[in-house]
Amino acid sequence: MKVKNILLVIILSFLVVIAMPVQALKYEDRPNVTAYIAGANHLDRGEKKTVYITVYNPAERKKVDYFDQEEATFFAGREDMLFTAYNVEVKLEGNEYIEVKTPAQKIPALPPLQPVNLAFVVKVKDEAKAGKYELKLKVRFDRIDDLAYLDTYSPQLFPVQKTVQNSNETITYEYEVLTERYKLKYKEESGDITIPVYIEEREVKLEVVNVSAENMVGKSKGKLVVEVRNVGEKTAKNAHLVLETPSGFKAMQTPTLTMPIRSVSTSLPAYYVGELRPNEVAKAIFYVRIDTKDEGNYTFKVKAVYLDEYGNIAESDPVPFGVYVSKAPDFVVKSVESKVFVNAKGGVVVALVPSTDLDDACVYLTTKPPLSVLSAEYYLGDVQAGKEYTAVFKVQASDEAKPVTYPAEIKLKYRSLDEYFYTDAKSIGIKVNPKMKFEVYNIPKIAAGSEGIVTFTIKNVGNFTIREATGRLTITDPFSSSDDTAYIGTLKPGQTAEIKFRLSVDADATPKKYGLNLEVKYKDLEDEWAISEPTKAVIEVTPPQPPYGAIAVVAIIAIVAVAYYLRRLKK
């Protein structure tokens, strides 16, 4: 089956022909070009911005008067050609304050009511003042003015064969092509379009005028006084200055935040400055907690949160400024002297040198069992850098402690403005001295069944002097006593003293050496009572002695017997 499709191919060819005077076309609402800025037409000084301009042809298809039948036949179904702008060229021109960076742009054809967006890059100079400015859009285009020449040819047939898929059948198509040759006469149009733009007043913009820093030291609390100027052209109403801090710093609320403003930004500490007009200077005071201990220059930022001219919450861009922070306070431990003994309280004296001047400084000591700190804090007051100070602590060693050196930590507490902070802790060693020891000499003797005074010699083999000491015997069978204590008094290291006890021994006591426990109660170096470990006091029990009355009777009887015997011999 043969299907005939007629495809009309318009061959545009421009031939040089002899100009002949003809009557031009007459039609209403000829093609034209107009333009406007797509979107906001507000610019900022110093801004380089892409401006989008919409160009379109507002012509509408209306009545057309043809000169003859040939024109009417040619334009039949082609009336849109008459209302289309051809070879459109658009060039945006700036002025002394606004520079256009984009060259002229071209559109081959602009049909009616089909807008096209063109992008132009403009640069606004910094010295431009706020207000309305006019840019000039120069437009040039061509429109059809007349049909200058038209020639047609007889239709021609062009056969084309195609094979049917999945078949041996071949179908032949014949196309009938009508060819023609024509020439159009164009008329050039041009004009200028005014594009209004507005340069806005500068938004509120801060400039840091001066920064005063006080006590900006690592591991402390510092104070910043920041002065800023509004270099914008708008007024910030109900303005607050907000401090943005780097990592390791935390801004703190100040009592002057009296006019809260509903904004996420004011979750940060803010300082109320009220109305900030153009070129006015405002001062804000911020307190900063400094957690870092490293010295150096750190970048802070300040911005304004305010109400704009419409009553809306607005923020200025944050402005950076640098602050130097000194190294955190530190100290050096020069020496540690320990007078701590096993199962006793003792003093620990620490000599240290701070690296910086500090106010209301205290020294803190911490330990772990078997040591316990009885006085953990020692007040130094205001200290000077490089000067040596001494801190004294009272430490107790339990009876489980060994005569070795135990680890401990020491740190400084100091006042920074109205708060207190701590330095990093340093490790020290606290030596525990051996427990106080005594030795007992002499082995007194006492007969079984008798009562008497036994004398011992006691020696201080410890490392310090004891005072108000008394010795006490632990009385066990076969001994008994109505007074088991003896006064020793003061006994220096290596010094000896005699102590006496009155003891009674059971009559049936086995003669031998007995060991009794002797303890010494004394006041130590800290004027605390302490009791020594028991020391053996040896006593020798001897056989019982006969009663003196029985011996006398025996002696008398012996004398009488001897006298009687001698008398008999004389007789």
Coordinates of C-alpha atoms in Angstrom, one line a residue:
M1 CA 0.0 0.0 0.0
K2 CA 1.4 3.3 -1.0
V3 CA 0.9 6.3 1.2
K4 CA 1.7 9.7 -0.1
N5 CA 2.9 12.3 2.4
I6 CA 3.5 15.8 1.2
L7 CA 6.3 17.4 3.1
L8 CA 6.7 21.1 2.5
V9 CA 10.3 22.1 2.8
I10 CA 11.0 25.8 3.0
I11 CA 14.3 26.6 1.5
L12 CA 15.6 29.9 2.7
S13 CA 17.8 31.4 0.1
F14 CA 18.6 35.0 -0.3
L15 CA 19.3 35.9 -3.9
V16 CA 20.5 39.1 -5.2
V17 CA 17.6 40.6 -7.1
I18 CA 16.8 43.8 -8.6
A19 CA 15.0 46.0 -6.2
M20 CA 11.6 46.9 -7.4
P21 CA 9.2 49.4 -5.8
V22 CA 6.4 47.5 -4.1
Q23 CA 3.7 48.3 -1.6
A24 CA 4.7 47.3 2.0
L25 CA 2.5 45.2 4.2
K26 CA 0.2 46.8 6.6
Y27 CA -0.6 45.1 9.9
E28 CA -1.4 46.1 13.4
D29 CA 0.6 45.5 16.6
R30 CA 4.0 45.1 15.0
P31 CA 6.7 43.1 16.8
N32 CA 8.5 44.9 19.6
V33 CA 10.9 44.2 22.5
T34 CA 10.4 45.2 26.1
A35 CA 12.3 44.1 29.2
Y36 CA 12.3 44.0 33.0
I37 CA 14.4 42.6 35.9
A38 CA 13.4 39.2 37.0
G39 CA 13.4 39.1 40.8
A40 CA 14.7 41.8 43.2
N41 CA 16.2 44.9 41.7
H42 CA 18.1 45.8 44.9
L43 CA 21.9 45.8 44.9
D44 CA 24.5 46.2 47.6
R45 CA 27.6 48.3 47.4
G46 CA 30.8 46.4 46.6
E47 CA 28.6 43.5 45.4
K48 CA 29.3 41.6 42.2
K49 CA 26.0 40.1 41.2
T50 CA 24.3 38.4 38.4
V51 CA 21.1 40.3 37.3
Y52 CA 18.5 38.4 35.3
I53 CA 16.6 40.5 32.7
T54 CA 13.5 39.1 31.1
V55 CA 13.0 40.3 27.4
Y56 CA 9.9 39.5 25.5
N57 CA 7.9 40.5 22.4
P58 CA 4.4 41.8 23.4
A59 CA 3.0 41.8 19.9
E60 CA -0.4 40.1 19.4
R61 CA -1.7 38.5 16.2
K62 CA -4.2 41.0 14.7
K63 CA -5.4 42.3 11.4
V64 CA -3.0 42.2 8.4
D65 CA -3.6 44.0 5.1
Y66 CA -1.9 42.3 2.2
F67 CA -0.9 44.1 -1.0
D68 CA -1.9 41.4 -3.3
Q69 CA -3.0 37.7 -3.5
E70 CA 0.6 36.5 -3.7
E71 CA 1.4 37.9 -0.3
A72 CA -1.8 36.6 1.1
T73 CA -1.1 33.1 -0.2
F74 CA 2.5 33.1 1.0
F75 CA 1.7 34.3 4.6
A76 CA -1.3 32.1 4.9
G77 CA -0.6 29.9 8.0
R78 CA 2.6 31.9 8.5
E79 CA 1.3 35.0 10.2
D80 CA 3.5 34.4 13.2
M81 CA 6.5 35.4 11.0
L82 CA 5.0 38.9 10.8
F83 CA 4.9 39.3 14.6
T84 CA 8.3 37.8 15.4
A85 CA 11.4 40.0 16.1
Y86 CA 14.5 38.7 14.4
N87 CA 18.2 39.1 15.1
V88 CA 17.5 40.6 18.5
E89 CA 20.6 42.2 20.1
V90 CA 20.4 43.4 23.7
K91 CA 23.1 45.4 25.4
L92 CA 23.0 46.5 29.1
E93 CA 24.8 49.8 29.8
G94 CA 25.8 50.9 33.3
N95 CA 26.8 54.2 34.8
E96 CA 29.6 55.7 36.9
Y97 CA 28.6 53.6 40.0
I98 CA 27.4 50.4 38.4
E99 CA 29.6 48.5 35.9
V100 CA 28.2 45.9 33.5
K101 CA 30.6 43.0 33.0
T102 CA 28.6 41.1 30.4
P103 CA 28.8 42.1 26.6
A104 CA 25.8 42.4 24.3
Q105 CA 23.7 39.2 23.9
K106 CA 21.8 38.0 20.8
I107 CA 18.6 36.1 20.2
P108 CA 18.0 34.8 16.7
A109 CA 14.2 35.1 16.9
L110 CA 11.8 36.3 19.6
P111 CA 8.3 35.1 18.9
P112 CA 5.3 36.9 20.5
L113 CA 4.7 36.4 24.2
Q114 CA 7.6 33.9 24.7
P115 CA 9.9 35.6 27.3
V116 CA 13.6 34.9 27.4
N117 CA 15.8 35.4 30.5
L118 CA 19.3 36.9 29.9
A119 CA 22.0 37.0 32.6
F120 CA 24.1 40.1 33.1
V121 CA 26.9 40.4 35.7
V122 CA 27.1 43.8 37.3
K123 CA 29.6 45.3 39.9
V124 CA 28.5 48.0 42.2
K125 CA 31.3 50.4 43.4
D126 CA 31.9 50.9 47.1
E127 CA 31.5 54.6 46.8
A128 CA 28.0 54.4 45.4
K129 CA 25.4 56.1 47.6
A130 CA 22.1 54.6 48.5
G131 CA 19.2 55.4 46.2
K132 CA 17.6 54.7 42.8
Y133 CA 19.7 54.2 39.7
E134 CA 18.8 53.7 36.0
L135 CA 20.5 51.3 33.8
K136 CA 20.0 51.5 30.0
L137 CA 19.1 48.4 27.9
K138 CA 19.9 49.2 24.3
V139 CA 17.8 46.9 22.0
R140 CA 18.0 46.4 18.2
F141 CA 16.0 43.9 16.1
D142 CA 14.6 43.3 12.6
R143 CA 10.9 42.8 11.6
I144 CA 9.4 41.7 8.2
D145 CA 8.4 44.7 6.2
D146 CA 7.5 43.1 2.8
L147 CA 7.5 40.1 0.6
A148 CA 10.1 41.2 -2.0
Y149 CA 10.1 38.1 -4.2
L150 CA 8.4 34.7 -4.6
D151 CA 8.8 31.9 -7.1
T152 CA 7.4 28.4 -7.0
Y153 CA 8.1 25.2 -8.9
S154 CA 6.0 22.2 -10.0
P155 CA 5.8 19.4 -7.4
Q156 CA 8.4 16.6 -7.7
L157 CA 8.0 13.0 -6.7
F158 CA 10.7 11.2 -4.8
P159 CA 10.3 7.4 -4.4
V160 CA 11.6 5.7 -1.2
Q161 CA 11.6 2.0 -0.6
K162 CA 11.4 0.2 2.8
T163 CA 11.3 -3.5 3.7
V164 CA 8.6 -4.7 6.0
Q165 CA 10.1 -6.3 9.1
N166 CA 9.8 -10.1 9.4
S167 CA 8.6 -10.2 5.7
N168 CA 10.0 -10.3 2.2
E169 CA 7.6 -7.6 1.2
T170 CA 8.9 -4.2 0.1
I171 CA 6.8 -1.1 0.2
T172 CA 7.5 2.0 -1.9
Y173 CA 6.6 5.5 -0.7
E174 CA 6.4 8.5 -2.9
Y175 CA 6.8 12.0 -1.5
E176 CA 5.5 15.0 -3.4
V177 CA 7.7 18.0 -2.6
L178 CA 6.6 21.5 -3.5
T179 CA 9.6 23.8 -3.8
E180 CA 9.7 27.5 -3.7
R181 CA 12.1 30.5 -3.7
Y182 CA 11.3 33.7 -1.9
K183 CA 12.9 36.8 -0.4
L184 CA 11.7 38.9 2.5
K185 CA 12.4 42.6 3.1
Y186 CA 13.2 43.5 6.7
K187 CA 13.2 46.7 8.6
E188 CA 15.6 47.5 11.5
E189 CA 14.1 48.8 14.8
S190 CA 16.0 50.0 17.8
G191 CA 15.4 51.7 21.1
D192 CA 16.4 52.1 24.7
I193 CA 14.7 50.6 27.7
T194 CA 15.2 52.0 31.2
I195 CA 16.0 49.4 33.9
P196 CA 15.6 50.8 37.4
V197 CA 17.7 49.4 40.2
Y198 CA 18.1 50.4 43.8
I199 CA 21.2 50.5 46.0
E200 CA 20.1 49.7 49.5
E201 CA 21.4 51.4 52.6
R202 CA 24.1 49.4 54.2
E203 CA 22.7 47.0 56.8
V204 CA 24.0 47.3 60.3
K205 CA 27.7 46.4 60.2
L206 CA 30.1 46.3 63.1
E207 CA 33.7 47.5 63.1
V208 CA 35.8 46.6 66.2
V209 CA 37.2 49.9 67.5
N210 CA 39.1 48.7 70.6
V211 CA 39.5 45.6 72.8
S212 CA 40.7 45.6 76.4
A213 CA 41.6 42.3 77.9
E214 CA 41.9 41.6 81.7
N215 CA 43.1 38.4 83.3
M216 CA 43.0 36.4 80.1
V217 CA 45.0 33.5 81.5
G218 CA 44.6 29.8 80.8
K219 CA 42.5 27.9 83.3
S220 CA 41.0 31.1 84.6
K221 CA 38.2 33.6 84.2
G222 CA 38.9 36.7 82.1
K223 CA 37.2 40.0 81.2
L224 CA 36.9 41.5 77.7
V225 CA 35.7 45.1 77.0
V226 CA 34.8 45.4 73.3
E227 CA 34.0 48.7 71.6
V228 CA 32.3 48.5 68.2
R229 CA 31.1 51.1 65.7
N230 CA 28.1 50.8 63.4
V231 CA 29.6 51.4 60.0
G232 CA 26.3 50.6 58.3
E233 CA 23.6 53.0 57.3
K234 CA 20.7 51.6 59.2
T235 CA 19.9 51.8 62.9
A236 CA 20.0 48.8 65.1
K237 CA 17.1 49.0 67.6
N238 CA 17.0 47.2 70.9
A239 CA 20.5 46.0 70.0
H240 CA 22.5 43.3 71.9
L241 CA 26.2 42.6 71.3
V242 CA 26.8 38.8 71.2
L243 CA 30.3 37.3 71.8
E244 CA 31.2 34.1 69.8
T245 CA 34.1 32.3 71.4
P246 CA 36.6 29.7 70.0
S247 CA 36.9 26.2 71.2
G248 CA 38.1 26.0 74.8
F249 CA 36.3 29.3 75.8
K250 CA 32.9 30.0 77.2
A251 CA 31.3 33.4 77.4
M252 CA 29.3 34.0 80.6
Q253 CA 26.1 36.0 81.1
T254 CA 26.5 39.5 82.5
P255 CA 24.1 41.4 84.7
T256 CA 23.6 44.1 82.0
L257 CA 21.4 41.8 79.9
T258 CA 18.2 43.6 80.9
M259 CA 16.3 43.6 77.6
P260 CA 15.8 40.0 76.4
I261 CA 15.2 39.6 72.7
R262 CA 13.5 36.5 71.3
S263 CA 16.2 34.9 69.1
V264 CA 18.1 31.7 68.9
S265 CA 21.3 33.8 68.8
T266 CA 20.7 35.2 72.3
S267 CA 21.1 31.7 73.7
L268 CA 24.7 33.0 73.8
P269 CA 25.5 35.6 76.4
A270 CA 24.7 39.1 75.2
Y271 CA 25.3 42.6 76.3
Y272 CA 22.5 45.1 75.9
V273 CA 23.5 48.4 74.2
G274 CA 20.1 49.8 73.2
E275 CA 19.8 51.8 69.9
L276 CA 22.9 51.8 67.8
R277 CA 22.7 54.5 65.1
P278 CA 25.1 54.7 62.1
N279 CA 28.6 55.7 63.1
E280 CA 27.8 55.4 66.8
V281 CA 30.2 53.5 69.1
A282 CA 28.9 51.0 71.7
K283 CA 30.8 49.2 74.5
A284 CA 30.1 45.7 75.8
I285 CA 31.7 43.9 78.7
F286 CA 32.0 40.1 78.5
Y287 CA 33.3 37.6 81.0
V288 CA 34.9 34.5 79.6
R289 CA 35.7 31.1 81.3
I290 CA 39.0 29.9 79.8
D291 CA 39.3 26.1 79.8
T292 CA 42.4 25.9 77.7
K293 CA 45.8 26.0 79.3
D294 CA 47.9 26.9 76.2
E295 CA 49.0 30.4 75.6
G296 CA 48.6 32.1 72.2
N297 CA 46.4 34.4 70.1
Y298 CA 42.8 33.3 69.8
T299 CA 40.1 34.5 67.5
F300 CA 36.8 35.8 69.0
K301 CA 33.9 37.3 67.1
V302 CA 31.3 39.9 68.0
K303 CA 27.9 40.5 66.3
A304 CA 24.8 42.5 66.8
V305 CA 21.3 41.1 67.3
Y306 CA 18.7 43.7 66.9
L307 CA 15.3 44.8 65.5
D308 CA 15.3 46.3 62.0
E309 CA 13.1 49.1 60.7
Y310 CA 10.2 46.6 60.2
G311 CA 10.4 45.2 63.8
N312 CA 11.9 41.9 62.6
I313 CA 14.9 40.3 64.4
A314 CA 18.1 40.7 62.4
E315 CA 21.8 39.9 62.9
S316 CA 24.9 41.6 61.7
D317 CA 27.8 39.6 60.3
P318 CA 30.2 38.5 63.0
V319 CA 33.4 40.5 63.1
P320 CA 36.6 38.7 64.2
F321 CA 39.2 40.1 66.6
G322 CA 42.2 38.5 68.3
V323 CA 42.9 38.1 72.0
Y324 CA 46.2 37.0 73.5
V325 CA 45.9 34.4 76.3
S326 CA 48.7 33.8 78.7
K327 CA 49.8 30.3 79.8
A328 CA 47.8 28.7 82.6
P329 CA 49.3 29.0 86.1
D330 CA 51.7 26.3 87.1
F331 CA 54.2 25.6 89.9
V332 CA 57.3 23.6 90.7
V333 CA 57.7 21.4 93.7
K334 CA 61.1 22.0 95.3
S335 CA 61.0 19.6 98.2
V336 CA 58.8 17.3 100.3
E337 CA 59.6 16.6 103.9
S338 CA 57.7 13.9 105.7
K339 CA 57.4 13.2 109.5
V340 CA 54.8 10.6 109.0
F341 CA 55.3 7.3 110.9
V342 CA 53.5 3.9 110.6
N343 CA 50.3 4.0 112.7
A344 CA 50.8 7.6 113.6
K345 CA 50.0 11.1 112.5
G346 CA 52.7 13.3 111.1
G347 CA 53.5 16.5 109.2
V348 CA 54.2 16.8 105.5
V349 CA 56.0 20.0 104.5
V350 CA 56.0 20.9 100.8
A351 CA 58.1 23.7 99.3
L352 CA 56.9 25.0 96.0
V353 CA 57.4 27.9 93.5
P354 CA 54.5 29.3 91.5
S355 CA 55.0 30.4 87.8
T356 CA 52.7 33.4 88.0
D357 CA 51.3 35.8 90.5
L358 CA 48.1 34.4 92.1
D359 CA 45.4 35.7 94.3
D360 CA 44.0 33.8 97.4
A361 CA 46.1 30.8 96.6
C362 CA 45.7 27.5 98.5
V363 CA 47.6 24.3 98.2
Y364 CA 45.6 21.0 98.1
L365 CA 47.0 17.6 99.0
T366 CA 45.3 14.3 98.1
T367 CA 46.3 10.8 99.1
K368 CA 45.1 7.2 98.9
P369 CA 45.1 4.5 101.6
P370 CA 47.0 3.6 103.7
L371 CA 47.5 7.3 104.0
S372 CA 44.8 9.8 104.8
V373 CA 45.0 13.6 104.8
L374 CA 43.8 15.1 108.0
S375 CA 44.3 18.7 106.8
A376 CA 44.0 18.8 103.0
E377 CA 44.2 22.6 102.4
Y378 CA 46.9 25.1 103.3
Y379 CA 46.3 28.8 102.6
L380 CA 49.1 30.8 101.1
G381 CA 47.3 34.0 100.2
D382 CA 48.5 36.2 97.4
V383 CA 51.7 34.8 95.9
Q384 CA 54.3 36.1 93.6
A385 CA 55.9 34.3 90.6
G386 CA 59.3 32.8 91.3
K387 CA 59.1 33.0 95.0
E388 CA 59.3 29.9 97.2
Y389 CA 56.4 29.1 99.6
T390 CA 55.9 26.3 102.1
A391 CA 52.7 24.4 102.7
V392 CA 52.2 22.1 105.8
F393 CA 49.8 19.2 106.0
K394 CA 48.9 16.6 108.6
V395 CA 48.8 13.1 107.3
Q396 CA 48.0 9.8 109.1
A397 CA 49.4 6.4 108.2
S398 CA 47.4 3.4 109.2
D399 CA 48.8 0.4 111.0
E400 CA 48.8 -1.4 107.6
A401 CA 51.2 1.1 106.2
K402 CA 54.8 0.1 105.4
P403 CA 57.9 2.2 105.8
V404 CA 58.0 3.1 102.1
T405 CA 57.2 6.2 100.0
Y406 CA 53.6 6.5 98.9
P407 CA 52.3 8.6 95.9
A408 CA 50.2 11.7 96.5
E409 CA 49.0 14.7 94.4
I410 CA 49.3 18.4 95.0
K411 CA 47.6 21.3 93.2
L412 CA 47.0 25.0 93.6
K413 CA 43.6 26.7 94.0
Y414 CA 43.5 30.3 93.1
R415 CA 41.0 33.2 92.6
S416 CA 40.5 34.6 89.1
L417 CA 38.2 37.6 89.3
D418 CA 35.3 36.3 91.3
E419 CA 35.7 32.5 90.8
Y420 CA 38.2 29.9 91.8
F421 CA 40.2 27.5 89.6
Y422 CA 42.7 24.7 90.0
T423 CA 46.1 24.1 88.4
D424 CA 46.9 20.7 87.0
A425 CA 47.9 18.3 89.8
K426 CA 51.5 17.2 90.3
S427 CA 52.6 13.9 91.7
I428 CA 54.8 13.9 94.9
G429 CA 56.0 11.1 97.2
I430 CA 55.3 10.9 101.0
K431 CA 57.7 8.8 102.9
V432 CA 56.3 6.8 105.8
N433 CA 58.9 6.3 108.5
P434 CA 59.1 3.1 110.5
K435 CA 56.9 2.7 113.6
M436 CA 58.2 3.9 116.9
K437 CA 60.2 1.1 118.6
F438 CA 61.5 0.5 122.2
E439 CA 63.9 -2.0 123.6
V440 CA 63.7 -3.4 127.2
Y441 CA 66.8 -4.5 129.1
N442 CA 67.4 -6.2 132.5
I443 CA 65.9 -9.4 133.8
P444 CA 64.7 -8.8 137.3
K445 CA 64.2 -11.7 139.7
I446 CA 61.4 -12.4 142.1
A447 CA 60.7 -15.4 144.2
A448 CA 57.6 -17.4 143.9
G449 CA 55.0 -16.5 146.5
S450 CA 56.6 -13.1 147.1
E451 CA 55.8 -9.5 146.2
G452 CA 58.5 -7.0 145.1
I453 CA 59.5 -4.2 142.8
V454 CA 61.0 -5.1 139.5
T455 CA 63.1 -2.7 137.5
F456 CA 63.6 -2.5 133.7
T457 CA 65.7 -0.3 131.5
I458 CA 63.8 1.0 128.4
K459 CA 65.5 2.5 125.4
N460 CA 64.0 4.7 122.6
V461 CA 65.3 3.2 119.4
G462 CA 62.9 5.3 117.2
N463 CA 63.5 8.4 115.2
F464 CA 61.9 11.1 117.3
T465 CA 61.5 12.3 120.9
I466 CA 58.5 11.1 122.8
R467 CA 56.9 13.1 125.6
E468 CA 54.7 12.3 128.7
A469 CA 55.4 8.7 128.1
T470 CA 54.2 5.9 130.4
G471 CA 55.0 2.2 130.3
R472 CA 52.3 -0.4 131.0
L473 CA 52.8 -4.1 131.7
T474 CA 50.2 -6.6 130.5
I475 CA 49.8 -8.7 133.7
T476 CA 49.2 -12.4 133.2
D477 CA 49.4 -15.5 135.5
P478 CA 51.3 -16.2 137.7
F479 CA 51.7 -12.4 138.3
S480 CA 49.4 -9.9 139.8
S481 CA 49.7 -6.2 140.4
S482 CA 47.8 -3.3 141.9
D483 CA 49.9 -0.8 139.7
D484 CA 50.8 -1.9 136.2
T485 CA 52.0 1.5 134.9
A486 CA 55.2 3.4 135.3
Y487 CA 56.0 7.0 134.3
I488 CA 58.8 7.5 131.8
G489 CA 58.5 11.2 130.8
T490 CA 60.5 12.5 127.9
L491 CA 62.7 10.1 126.0
K492 CA 64.9 11.2 123.1
P493 CA 66.1 8.8 120.4
G494 CA 68.8 6.5 121.8
Q495 CA 68.0 7.6 125.4
T496 CA 67.2 5.1 128.2
A497 CA 65.2 5.3 131.4
E498 CA 64.5 3.0 134.3
I499 CA 60.9 2.0 135.0
K500 CA 59.6 0.1 138.1
F501 CA 56.6 -2.0 138.7
R502 CA 55.3 -3.7 141.9
L503 CA 54.4 -7.3 141.2
S504 CA 53.2 -10.3 143.2
V505 CA 54.0 -13.9 142.2
D506 CA 51.8 -16.9 143.1
A507 CA 53.4 -19.2 145.6
D508 CA 52.9 -22.2 143.3
A509 CA 54.5 -20.4 140.4
T510 CA 57.0 -22.5 138.5
P511 CA 60.5 -21.0 138.8
K512 CA 61.5 -19.9 135.3
K513 CA 61.7 -16.8 133.0
Y514 CA 58.4 -15.2 132.0
G515 CA 57.8 -12.6 129.2
L516 CA 55.3 -9.9 129.8
N517 CA 54.1 -7.4 127.1
L518 CA 55.3 -3.9 127.7
E519 CA 53.5 -1.0 125.8
V520 CA 54.5 2.6 125.8
K521 CA 51.9 5.4 125.6
Y522 CA 53.3 8.7 124.5
K523 CA 52.7 12.0 122.7
D524 CA 54.2 12.0 119.2
L525 CA 55.6 14.9 117.1
E526 CA 52.1 16.2 116.4
D527 CA 51.3 16.2 120.1
E528 CA 48.9 13.3 119.5
W529 CA 48.7 10.3 121.8
A530 CA 50.1 7.0 120.4
I531 CA 50.7 3.5 121.7
S532 CA 53.7 1.5 120.7
E533 CA 53.8 -2.1 119.6
P534 CA 54.2 -4.4 122.6
T535 CA 57.8 -5.2 123.6
K536 CA 58.8 -8.3 125.8
A537 CA 59.8 -7.6 129.3
V538 CA 61.5 -10.7 130.8
I539 CA 61.1 -11.6 134.5
E540 CA 62.7 -14.5 136.3
V541 CA 60.7 -16.3 139.0
T542 CA 63.0 -18.0 141.6
P543 CA 62.0 -20.8 144.0
P544 CA 60.0 -19.7 147.1
Q545 CA 61.9 -18.7 150.2
P546 CA 61.0 -20.3 153.7
P547 CA 59.2 -18.1 156.2
Y548 CA 61.5 -16.2 158.6
G549 CA 59.5 -17.3 161.8
A550 CA 59.9 -21.0 161.0
I551 CA 63.6 -20.6 160.6
A552 CA 63.9 -18.9 164.0
V553 CA 62.0 -21.8 165.7
V554 CA 64.3 -24.3 164.1
A555 CA 67.3 -22.4 165.1
I556 CA 66.1 -22.2 168.8
I557 CA 65.4 -25.9 168.8
A558 CA 68.8 -26.6 167.4
I559 CA 70.5 -24.4 170.1
V560 CA 68.5 -26.1 172.9
A561 CA 69.4 -29.5 171.6
V562 CA 73.1 -28.6 171.4
A563 CA 73.0 -27.2 174.9
Y564 CA 71.3 -30.2 176.3
Y565 CA 73.8 -32.5 174.6
L566 CA 76.8 -30.6 176.1
R567 CA 75.3 -30.6 179.5
R568 CA 75.0 -34.3 179.5
L569 CA 78.6 -34.7 178.4
K570 CA 79.8 -32.7 181.5
K571 CA 77.9 -34.9 183.9

